[in-house]
Structure formats: structure tokens, C-alpha cells
mmCIF file of C-alpha atoms and ligand atoms in Angstrom:
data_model
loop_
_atom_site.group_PDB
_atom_site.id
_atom_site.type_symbol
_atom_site.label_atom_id
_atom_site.label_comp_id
_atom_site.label_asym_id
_atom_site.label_seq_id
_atom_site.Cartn_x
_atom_site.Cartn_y
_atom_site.Cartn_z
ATOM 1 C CA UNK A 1 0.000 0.000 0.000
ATOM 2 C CA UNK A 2 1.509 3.386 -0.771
ATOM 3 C CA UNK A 3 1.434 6.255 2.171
ATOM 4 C CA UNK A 4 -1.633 7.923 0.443
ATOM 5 C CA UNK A 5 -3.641 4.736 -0.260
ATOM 6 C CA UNK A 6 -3.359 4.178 3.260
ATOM 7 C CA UNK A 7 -3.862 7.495 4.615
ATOM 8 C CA UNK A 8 -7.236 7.665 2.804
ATOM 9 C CA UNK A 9 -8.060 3.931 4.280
ATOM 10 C CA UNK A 10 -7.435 5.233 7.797
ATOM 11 C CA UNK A 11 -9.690 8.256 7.447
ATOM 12 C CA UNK A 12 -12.343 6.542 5.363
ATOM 13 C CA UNK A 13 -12.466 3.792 8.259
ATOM 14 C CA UNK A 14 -12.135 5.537 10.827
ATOM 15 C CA UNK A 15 -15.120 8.344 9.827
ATOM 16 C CA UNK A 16 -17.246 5.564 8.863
ATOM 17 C CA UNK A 17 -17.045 4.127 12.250
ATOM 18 C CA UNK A 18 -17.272 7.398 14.172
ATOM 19 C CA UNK A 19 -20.648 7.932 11.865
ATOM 20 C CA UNK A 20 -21.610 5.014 10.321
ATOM 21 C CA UNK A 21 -24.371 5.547 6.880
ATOM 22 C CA UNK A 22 -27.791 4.083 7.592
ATOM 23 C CA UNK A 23 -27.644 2.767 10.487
ATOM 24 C CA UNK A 24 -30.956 1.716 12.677
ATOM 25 C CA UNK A 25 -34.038 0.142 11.858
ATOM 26 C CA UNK A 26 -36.230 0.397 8.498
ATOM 27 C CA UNK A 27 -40.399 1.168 9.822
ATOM 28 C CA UNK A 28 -41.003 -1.984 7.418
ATOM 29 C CA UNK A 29 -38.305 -3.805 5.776
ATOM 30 C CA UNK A 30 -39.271 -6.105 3.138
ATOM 31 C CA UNK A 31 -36.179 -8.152 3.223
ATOM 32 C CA UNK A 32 -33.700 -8.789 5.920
ATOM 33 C CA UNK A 33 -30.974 -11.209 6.857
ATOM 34 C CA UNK A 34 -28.160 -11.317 9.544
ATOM 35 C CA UNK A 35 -24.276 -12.179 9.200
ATOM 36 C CA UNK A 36 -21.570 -13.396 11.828
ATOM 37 C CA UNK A 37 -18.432 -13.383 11.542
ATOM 38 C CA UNK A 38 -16.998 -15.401 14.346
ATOM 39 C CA UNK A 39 -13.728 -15.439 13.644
ATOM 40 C CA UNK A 40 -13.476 -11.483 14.607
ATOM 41 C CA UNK A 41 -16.760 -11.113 16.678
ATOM 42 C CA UNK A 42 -18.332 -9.020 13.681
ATOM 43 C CA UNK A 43 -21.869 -9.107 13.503
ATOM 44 C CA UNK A 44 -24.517 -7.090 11.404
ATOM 45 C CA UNK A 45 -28.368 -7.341 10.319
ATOM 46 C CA UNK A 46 -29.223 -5.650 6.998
ATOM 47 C CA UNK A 47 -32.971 -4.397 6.096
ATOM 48 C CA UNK A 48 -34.205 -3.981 2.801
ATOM 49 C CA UNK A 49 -36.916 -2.030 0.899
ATOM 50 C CA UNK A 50 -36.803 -3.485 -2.143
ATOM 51 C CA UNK A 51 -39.115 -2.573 -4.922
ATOM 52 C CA UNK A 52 -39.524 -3.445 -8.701
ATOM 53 C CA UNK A 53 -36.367 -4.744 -8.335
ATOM 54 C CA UNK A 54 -34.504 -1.454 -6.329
ATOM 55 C CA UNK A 55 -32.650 -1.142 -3.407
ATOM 56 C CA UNK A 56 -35.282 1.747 -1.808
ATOM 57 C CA UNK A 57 -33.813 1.955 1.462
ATOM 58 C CA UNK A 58 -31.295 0.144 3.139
ATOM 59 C CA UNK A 59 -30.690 0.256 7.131
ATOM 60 C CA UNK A 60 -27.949 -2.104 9.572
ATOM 61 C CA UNK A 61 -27.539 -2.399 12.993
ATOM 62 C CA UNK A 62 -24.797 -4.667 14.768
ATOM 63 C CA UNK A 63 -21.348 -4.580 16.402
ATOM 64 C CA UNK A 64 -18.020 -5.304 15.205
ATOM 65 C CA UNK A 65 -14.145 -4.521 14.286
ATOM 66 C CA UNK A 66 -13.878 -0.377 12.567
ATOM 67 C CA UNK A 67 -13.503 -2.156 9.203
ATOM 68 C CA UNK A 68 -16.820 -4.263 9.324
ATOM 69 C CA UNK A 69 -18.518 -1.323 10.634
ATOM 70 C CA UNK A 70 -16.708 0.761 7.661
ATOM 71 C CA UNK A 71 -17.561 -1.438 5.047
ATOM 72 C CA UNK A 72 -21.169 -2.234 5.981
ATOM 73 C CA UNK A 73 -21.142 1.837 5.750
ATOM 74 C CA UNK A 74 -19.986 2.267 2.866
ATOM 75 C CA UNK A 75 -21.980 -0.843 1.070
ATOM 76 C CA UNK A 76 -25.558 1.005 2.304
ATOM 77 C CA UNK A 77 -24.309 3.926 0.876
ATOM 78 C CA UNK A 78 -23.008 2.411 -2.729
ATOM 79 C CA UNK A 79 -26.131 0.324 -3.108
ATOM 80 C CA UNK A 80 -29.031 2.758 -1.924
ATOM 81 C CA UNK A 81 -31.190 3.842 -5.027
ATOM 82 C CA UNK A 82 -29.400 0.909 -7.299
ATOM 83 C CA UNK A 83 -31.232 -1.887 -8.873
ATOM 84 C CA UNK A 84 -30.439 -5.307 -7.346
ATOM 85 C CA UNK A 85 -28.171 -6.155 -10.440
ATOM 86 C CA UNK A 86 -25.769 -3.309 -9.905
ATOM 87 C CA UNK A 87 -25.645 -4.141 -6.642
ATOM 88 C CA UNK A 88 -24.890 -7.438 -7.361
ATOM 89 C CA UNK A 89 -22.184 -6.606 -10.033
ATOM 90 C CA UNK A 90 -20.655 -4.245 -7.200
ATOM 91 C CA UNK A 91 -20.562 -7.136 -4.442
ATOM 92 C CA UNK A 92 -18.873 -9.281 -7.093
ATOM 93 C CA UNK A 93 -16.026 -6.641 -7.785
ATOM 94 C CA UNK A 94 -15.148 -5.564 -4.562
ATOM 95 C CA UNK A 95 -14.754 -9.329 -3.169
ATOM 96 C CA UNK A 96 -12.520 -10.081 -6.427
ATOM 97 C CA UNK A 97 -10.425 -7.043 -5.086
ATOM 98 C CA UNK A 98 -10.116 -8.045 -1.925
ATOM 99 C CA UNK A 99 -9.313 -11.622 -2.374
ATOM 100 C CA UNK A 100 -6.502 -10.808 -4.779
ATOM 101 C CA UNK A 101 -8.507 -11.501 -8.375
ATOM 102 C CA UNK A 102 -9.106 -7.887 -9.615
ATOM 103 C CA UNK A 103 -6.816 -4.992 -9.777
ATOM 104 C CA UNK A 104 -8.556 -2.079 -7.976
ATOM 105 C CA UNK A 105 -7.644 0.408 -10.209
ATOM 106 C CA UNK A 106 -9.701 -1.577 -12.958
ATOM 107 C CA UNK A 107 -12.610 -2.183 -11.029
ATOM 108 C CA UNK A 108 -15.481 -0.015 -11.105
ATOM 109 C CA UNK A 109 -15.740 0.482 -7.206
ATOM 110 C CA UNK A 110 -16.418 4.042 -6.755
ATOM 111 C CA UNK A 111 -16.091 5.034 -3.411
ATOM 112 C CA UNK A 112 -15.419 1.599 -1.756
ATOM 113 C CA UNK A 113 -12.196 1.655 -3.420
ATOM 114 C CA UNK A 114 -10.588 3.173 -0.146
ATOM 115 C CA UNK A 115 -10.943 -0.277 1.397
ATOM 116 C CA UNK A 116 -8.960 -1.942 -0.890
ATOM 117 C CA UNK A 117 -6.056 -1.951 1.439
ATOM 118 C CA UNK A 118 -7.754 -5.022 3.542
ATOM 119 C CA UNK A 119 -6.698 -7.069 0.605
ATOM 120 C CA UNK A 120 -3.286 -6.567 2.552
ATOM 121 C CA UNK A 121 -4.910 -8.361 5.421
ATOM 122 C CA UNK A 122 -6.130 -11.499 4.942
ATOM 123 C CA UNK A 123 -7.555 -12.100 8.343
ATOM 124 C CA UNK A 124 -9.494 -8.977 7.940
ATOM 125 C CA UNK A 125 -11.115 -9.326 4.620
ATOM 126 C CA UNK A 126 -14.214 -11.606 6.084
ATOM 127 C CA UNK A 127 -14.972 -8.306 8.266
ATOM 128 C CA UNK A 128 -14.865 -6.560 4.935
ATOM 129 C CA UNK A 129 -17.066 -8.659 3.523
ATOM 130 C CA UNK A 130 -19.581 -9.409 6.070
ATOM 131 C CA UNK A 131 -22.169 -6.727 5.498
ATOM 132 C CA UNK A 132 -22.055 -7.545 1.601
ATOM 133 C CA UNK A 133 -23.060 -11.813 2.952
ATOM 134 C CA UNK A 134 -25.363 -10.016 4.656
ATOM 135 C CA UNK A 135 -26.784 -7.631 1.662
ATOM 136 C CA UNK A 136 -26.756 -11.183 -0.816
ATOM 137 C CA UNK A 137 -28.696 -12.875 2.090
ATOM 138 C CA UNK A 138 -31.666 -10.747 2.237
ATOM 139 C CA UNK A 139 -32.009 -10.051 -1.285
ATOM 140 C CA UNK A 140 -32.265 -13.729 -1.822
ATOM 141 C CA UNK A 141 -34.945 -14.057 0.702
ATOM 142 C CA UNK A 142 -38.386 -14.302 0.805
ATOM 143 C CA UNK A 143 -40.637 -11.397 1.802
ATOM 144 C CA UNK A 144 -42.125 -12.498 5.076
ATOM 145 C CA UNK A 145 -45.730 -12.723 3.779
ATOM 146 C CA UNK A 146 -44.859 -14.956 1.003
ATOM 147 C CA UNK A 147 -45.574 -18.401 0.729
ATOM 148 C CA UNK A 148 -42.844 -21.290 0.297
ATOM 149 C CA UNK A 149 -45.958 -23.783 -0.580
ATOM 150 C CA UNK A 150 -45.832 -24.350 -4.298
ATOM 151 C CA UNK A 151 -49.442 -25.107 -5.384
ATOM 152 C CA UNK A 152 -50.306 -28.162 -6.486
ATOM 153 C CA UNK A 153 -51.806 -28.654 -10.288
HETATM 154 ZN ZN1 LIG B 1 -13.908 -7.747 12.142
#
């Protein structure tokens, strides 16, 4: 990492988890899911509006290391307003950063770019990563009031 990537890690981390982005409790969430990360003690529920296929609002609560907390930040933020498959494509980029399989400077990664440095850390990028399990989780669930009963012909 050179001294500037860094420098803008450490402030990027550090203000998310002074402030973090959307955090609390949607009035009615129509998807949600929860992620653990035991091996750091990270843990984080994301809430969902999702409509006609958009992320409408986004909201997490939980506790854990200044780069989950950053990162779960910084994910509400990036995928608020998107449709599910930019979201998607986003999640897909910045874990092939992180794990070593994308350069940064060619992925499209906007702001969450300034967490690239993790991929320095190995035992760190699950924290990175935890809010974005979290994100895939509950926009692969169910909405609560549907059913899982497939009708019979
Ligand atoms: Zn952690």
C-alpha cells in the first residue's frame, strides 16, 4: 500500500465508524438477513426495501471490528437507489479485489475503493465482507408474507 492509499483507508475507516451511513431500523423492511463473523466477533443485520427490483432503502444495525462497521457503511451507501443487479455486479467486484482476483484500479468500485487496502490483510477481509453476505442474504430471501408452498396442479 503506498502512504496515500493508506492514509485515505485510515480516514475513510475511521469516519465511517465514528458515523456510520444508515444505520438503525427500516419502519417496514421487506427483506432482511443477519451475518456473523466469528472469527473477529463481527456481527450485522441488513434491512431492505426493495421494490420493482430497487434497493429503496437500506438500514444495519450490529457490532463489530472499525472495518466491518466501515464497510457495511460504505456498502448502504453504494447500493441505496441501485437496482439489485448493480448491486450485485458491485458485491462481485469488490470481493474479487479483496481476495486478490481484480486490480482495484480496474474495477469499477467508486467510493469503496478506499478499502482496498484489507486485501493486505487477509484475516481482515471476512470483516470486509460481512455486510455484503449479509446484503446477498436478504435479497435472496423471501418477503415475510410470502408463501414457500408451491401449489399443487
Ligand atoms: Zn472484524
Amino acid at each position: 500500500m503506498t502512504s496515500a492509499e493508506n492514509d485515505l483507508y485510515q480516514q475513510v475507516v475511521l469516519e465511517h465508524k465514528r458515523a456510520p451511513r444508515n444505520f438503525g431500523h427500516l419502519a417496514a423492511p421487506t427483506h432482511q438477513a443477519q451475518g456473523t463473523n466469528p472469527s473477529c466477533g463481527d456481527r450485522v443485520a441488513v434491512e431492505l426495501q426493495l421494490q420493482g427490483g430497487q434497493i429503496e432503502d437500506i438500514r444495519f444495525t450490529g457490532q463489530g471490528c472499525a472495518i466491518c462497521m466501515a464497510s457495511t457503511s460504505l456498502m448502504t451507501e453504494a447500493v441505496k437507489g441501485r437496482d439489485l443487479a448493480a448491486a450485485q455486479a458491485l458485491q462481485q467486484h469488490f470481493r474479487a479485489v479483496l481476495t486478490g482476483e481484480e486490480e482495484p484500479e480496474n474495477a469499477p468500485l467508486g467510493k469503496l475503493v478506499s478499502l482496498a487496502g484489507v486485501r493486505q490483510y487477509p484475516s481482515r477481509i471476512k470483516c470486509a465482507l460481512l455486510g455484503w453476505h449479509a446484503l446477498m442474504h436478504a435479497i435472496a430471501e423471501q418477503p415475510a408474507d410470502a408463501t414457500t408452498e408451491e401449489v399443487q396442479p
